[in-house]
Amino acid sequence: MKLKQLIGIFGALALAACDADIEPIDQRFVGVDGQDPVAYAAYMDALRSYKQSAHYVVCARFDNNPAKVTSEKESLRSVPDSLDIVMLANPLSAFDREDLPGVQRKGTKVLLTADCSDPATAVGKVDEALASVSADGLDGVVISFPGAVTDAARTAEAAIAQKLAALGGKTFVFSGNAAFVAAANRDRYAYFLLDATTTENVYVLQGDIDYFTGYLGIPAAKVVPAVTVSGTINDVQSQPQSAASEVARTVMKSALGGIALSGISGDYYDASTIYPRVKATIELLNPAHEK
């Protein structure tokens, strides 16, 4: 059965779960997996098969563990099923730990961000992140270093590379100044995020891509531009477009690895902006998932 058809069934079941009498007496919520286990199992199989196939990766930064959870949009379990990688911005909360197995069953990798912006504390931050990876069963780490490459930074990078090399079966993503990663250590990372959240137009974006692939020698398939879902970028006609969709077109044109989305946890259920742009971006990059 087509994944798109299964998603339709999944959505119908979810709506049915909300159809209940006003009085809450003896009510029990039954998830879609409990309402139609056969359809849900087929959906999960199709979803995991899609993620194991050749496609553009779609990542998202998730601002988890807020001071107060006010709705589902702040819950890890509510991230889009089609995401390949969720990059957690903060340490896991008790709620994150409850949601984690369900997200991973969908074939989504969950990574924890290590803030390495200060070379003096960078190695310690990585140690903390790797300890959480081991204790909580996470799938890897995002190494974030946005600063200048100094001697102290090079020393920290070498120590971090050794720690990553000692781990097998985990996924590592780099975010920030890609020159931080020594050429000999670039194979440690599955993807390098290219920050396009404030990029004004596609010409500047292409220049940044050329810097990653040409000057630094990072394979195009490892380069993943990061955009804010609600942001805009000017196209070749200097017309503002949705950054998510316009950058996705550049990803396909330049055969990059995929796209990273920021801001989905802020208002993912915004019916006019966030949700349709996330959905449109995934479908634009990977139309094969509907077949």
Coordinates of C-alpha atoms in Angstrom, one line a residue, residues 18-225:
C18 CA -11.0 12.8 19.2
D19 CA -14.7 12.1 18.6
A20 CA -16.0 11.5 22.2
D21 CA -18.9 12.5 24.3
I22 CA -18.7 15.7 26.3
E23 CA -18.9 13.9 29.7
P24 CA -15.5 12.5 30.6
I25 CA -16.9 9.6 32.6
D26 CA -15.1 6.3 31.9
Q27 CA -13.4 7.6 28.8
R28 CA -10.2 6.0 27.7
F29 CA -8.0 7.3 24.9
V30 CA -7.1 4.7 22.3
G31 CA -4.3 5.6 19.9
V32 CA -4.4 4.8 16.2
D33 CA -2.2 1.7 16.8
G34 CA -4.9 0.3 19.0
Q35 CA -7.8 1.2 16.7
D36 CA -6.5 -0.5 13.6
P37 CA -3.3 -2.4 14.4
V38 CA -3.0 -3.9 10.9
A39 CA -3.2 -0.5 9.1
Y40 CA -0.8 1.0 11.7
A41 CA 1.7 -1.8 11.3
A42 CA 1.6 -1.4 7.5
Y43 CA 2.1 2.4 7.9
M44 CA 5.1 1.8 10.2
D45 CA 6.7 -0.7 7.8
A46 CA 6.2 1.7 4.8
L47 CA 7.7 4.6 6.9
R48 CA 10.8 2.7 7.9
S49 CA 11.3 1.4 4.4
Y50 CA 11.1 4.9 3.0
K51 CA 13.8 6.1 5.5
Q52 CA 16.1 3.2 4.5
S53 CA 15.8 4.1 0.8
A54 CA 17.9 6.6 -1.1
H55 CA 16.4 10.0 -0.4
Y56 CA 17.2 13.6 0.7
V57 CA 17.6 13.7 4.4
V58 CA 15.3 16.0 6.3
C59 CA 16.5 17.1 9.8
A60 CA 14.9 19.3 12.4
R61 CA 16.2 21.2 15.4
F62 CA 13.8 20.6 18.3
D63 CA 13.9 23.0 21.3
N64 CA 13.1 20.3 23.8
N65 CA 12.8 20.5 27.6
P66 CA 11.1 23.9 27.9
A67 CA 10.5 25.3 31.3
K68 CA 6.8 24.5 31.0
V69 CA 5.1 22.2 28.5
T70 CA 1.9 23.9 27.3
S71 CA 0.9 21.7 24.3
E72 CA 1.7 18.8 22.1
K73 CA 3.9 21.1 19.9
E74 CA 6.5 21.0 22.7
S75 CA 6.4 17.2 22.9
L76 CA 9.0 15.1 21.2
R77 CA 6.4 12.5 20.2
S78 CA 4.7 15.2 18.0
V79 CA 7.5 15.8 15.5
P80 CA 6.6 14.9 11.9
D81 CA 7.0 11.2 11.2
S82 CA 8.9 11.8 8.0
L83 CA 11.8 13.4 9.7
D84 CA 15.1 11.4 9.4
I85 CA 16.9 13.2 12.2
V86 CA 15.7 15.2 15.2
M87 CA 18.4 17.3 16.8
L88 CA 17.7 18.1 20.4
A89 CA 18.8 21.5 21.6
N90 CA 18.7 20.7 25.3
P91 CA 19.3 17.8 27.7
L92 CA 16.5 15.3 27.9
S93 CA 13.6 15.8 30.2
A94 CA 11.5 13.0 31.8
F95 CA 8.9 13.6 29.1
D96 CA 11.5 13.3 26.3
R97 CA 12.6 10.0 27.7
E98 CA 9.0 8.7 27.6
D99 CA 8.6 9.8 24.0
L100 CA 12.0 8.7 22.7
P101 CA 11.2 5.0 22.0
G102 CA 8.1 5.8 20.0
V103 CA 10.0 8.3 17.8
Q104 CA 12.9 5.9 17.2
R105 CA 10.4 3.1 16.2
K106 CA 9.5 5.2 13.2
G107 CA 13.1 5.1 12.0
T108 CA 13.9 8.6 13.2
K109 CA 17.3 9.2 14.7
V110 CA 17.4 11.4 17.8
L111 CA 20.7 13.3 18.4
L112 CA 21.7 15.5 21.3
T113 CA 23.5 18.8 20.7
A114 CA 26.9 19.4 22.4
D115 CA 27.7 23.2 22.6
C116 CA 31.4 23.4 21.9
S117 CA 31.5 27.1 21.3
D118 CA 34.0 27.5 24.1
P119 CA 37.2 25.5 23.3
A120 CA 38.0 25.4 27.0
T121 CA 34.9 23.4 27.8
A122 CA 34.2 21.8 24.5
V123 CA 35.6 18.3 25.3
G124 CA 33.7 18.3 28.6
K125 CA 30.4 19.2 26.8
V126 CA 31.0 16.3 24.4
D127 CA 31.6 13.9 27.3
E128 CA 28.3 15.0 28.8
A129 CA 26.5 14.4 25.5
L130 CA 28.1 11.0 24.9
A131 CA 27.1 10.0 28.5
S132 CA 23.5 10.8 27.7
V133 CA 23.7 9.0 24.4
S134 CA 24.8 5.9 26.3
A135 CA 22.4 6.2 29.2
D136 CA 19.3 7.3 27.2
G137 CA 19.8 5.3 24.1
L138 CA 20.2 8.2 21.7
D139 CA 21.4 7.8 18.2
G140 CA 24.3 10.3 18.2
V141 CA 25.5 13.8 18.7
V142 CA 25.5 17.2 17.0
I143 CA 28.8 19.0 17.5
S144 CA 28.2 22.7 17.5
F145 CA 31.1 25.1 17.0
P146 CA 30.3 28.5 15.5
G147 CA 33.5 30.4 16.5
A148 CA 36.9 31.1 15.0
V149 CA 39.4 28.4 14.5
T150 CA 42.2 29.1 17.0
D151 CA 45.0 26.9 18.4
A152 CA 42.8 26.1 21.4
A153 CA 40.0 25.1 19.0
R154 CA 42.2 22.8 17.0
T155 CA 43.3 21.1 20.2
A156 CA 39.7 20.6 21.3
E157 CA 38.7 19.3 17.8
A158 CA 41.5 16.7 17.8
A159 CA 40.3 15.4 21.2
I160 CA 36.7 15.4 20.1
A161 CA 37.5 13.5 16.9
Q162 CA 39.2 10.8 19.0
K163 CA 36.2 10.3 21.2
L164 CA 33.9 10.1 18.1
A165 CA 36.2 7.6 16.4
A166 CA 35.9 5.3 19.4
L167 CA 32.1 4.9 19.0
G168 CA 30.5 2.7 16.4
G169 CA 27.0 2.7 15.1
K170 CA 26.2 6.3 16.0
T171 CA 25.5 9.3 13.8
F172 CA 27.4 12.6 14.2
V173 CA 26.4 15.9 12.6
F174 CA 28.5 19.1 12.6
S175 CA 27.0 22.5 13.0
G176 CA 28.8 25.8 12.7
N177 CA 32.2 26.8 11.2
A178 CA 33.0 23.7 9.2
A179 CA 36.7 24.8 9.0
F180 CA 36.8 23.7 12.7
V181 CA 36.9 20.0 11.6
A182 CA 40.3 18.9 10.3
A183 CA 40.2 17.3 6.9
A184 CA 41.4 14.0 8.3
N185 CA 38.4 13.9 10.7
R186 CA 35.6 14.8 8.3
D187 CA 34.7 11.2 7.7
R188 CA 33.5 11.1 11.3
Y189 CA 30.4 13.2 10.4
A190 CA 27.4 12.1 8.4
Y191 CA 26.4 15.7 7.6
F192 CA 27.6 19.2 7.9
L193 CA 24.9 21.9 8.5
L194 CA 25.3 25.0 6.5
D195 CA 23.6 27.9 8.3
A196 CA 21.2 29.6 5.8
T197 CA 18.8 31.0 8.4
T198 CA 19.8 34.6 7.6
T199 CA 21.0 34.2 4.0
E200 CA 19.4 36.9 1.8
N201 CA 19.3 35.2 -1.6
V202 CA 20.1 32.0 -3.5
Y203 CA 23.3 33.5 -5.0
V204 CA 24.8 34.0 -1.5
L205 CA 23.6 30.5 -0.6
Q206 CA 25.4 29.0 -3.7
G207 CA 28.5 30.8 -2.7
D208 CA 28.4 29.3 0.7
I209 CA 27.8 25.8 -0.8
D210 CA 30.9 26.3 -3.1
Y211 CA 32.9 27.2 0.0
F212 CA 31.9 23.9 1.7
T213 CA 32.4 21.7 -1.3
G214 CA 35.2 23.5 -3.1
Y215 CA 37.4 25.2 -0.6
L216 CA 36.9 22.8 2.3
G217 CA 36.4 19.8 0.1
I218 CA 33.3 18.5 1.9
P219 CA 31.3 16.1 -0.3
A220 CA 28.1 17.7 -1.5
A221 CA 26.1 14.7 -0.3
K222 CA 27.2 15.7 3.3
V223 CA 26.2 19.3 3.1
V224 CA 22.8 20.2 4.6
P225 CA 21.6 23.8 4.6

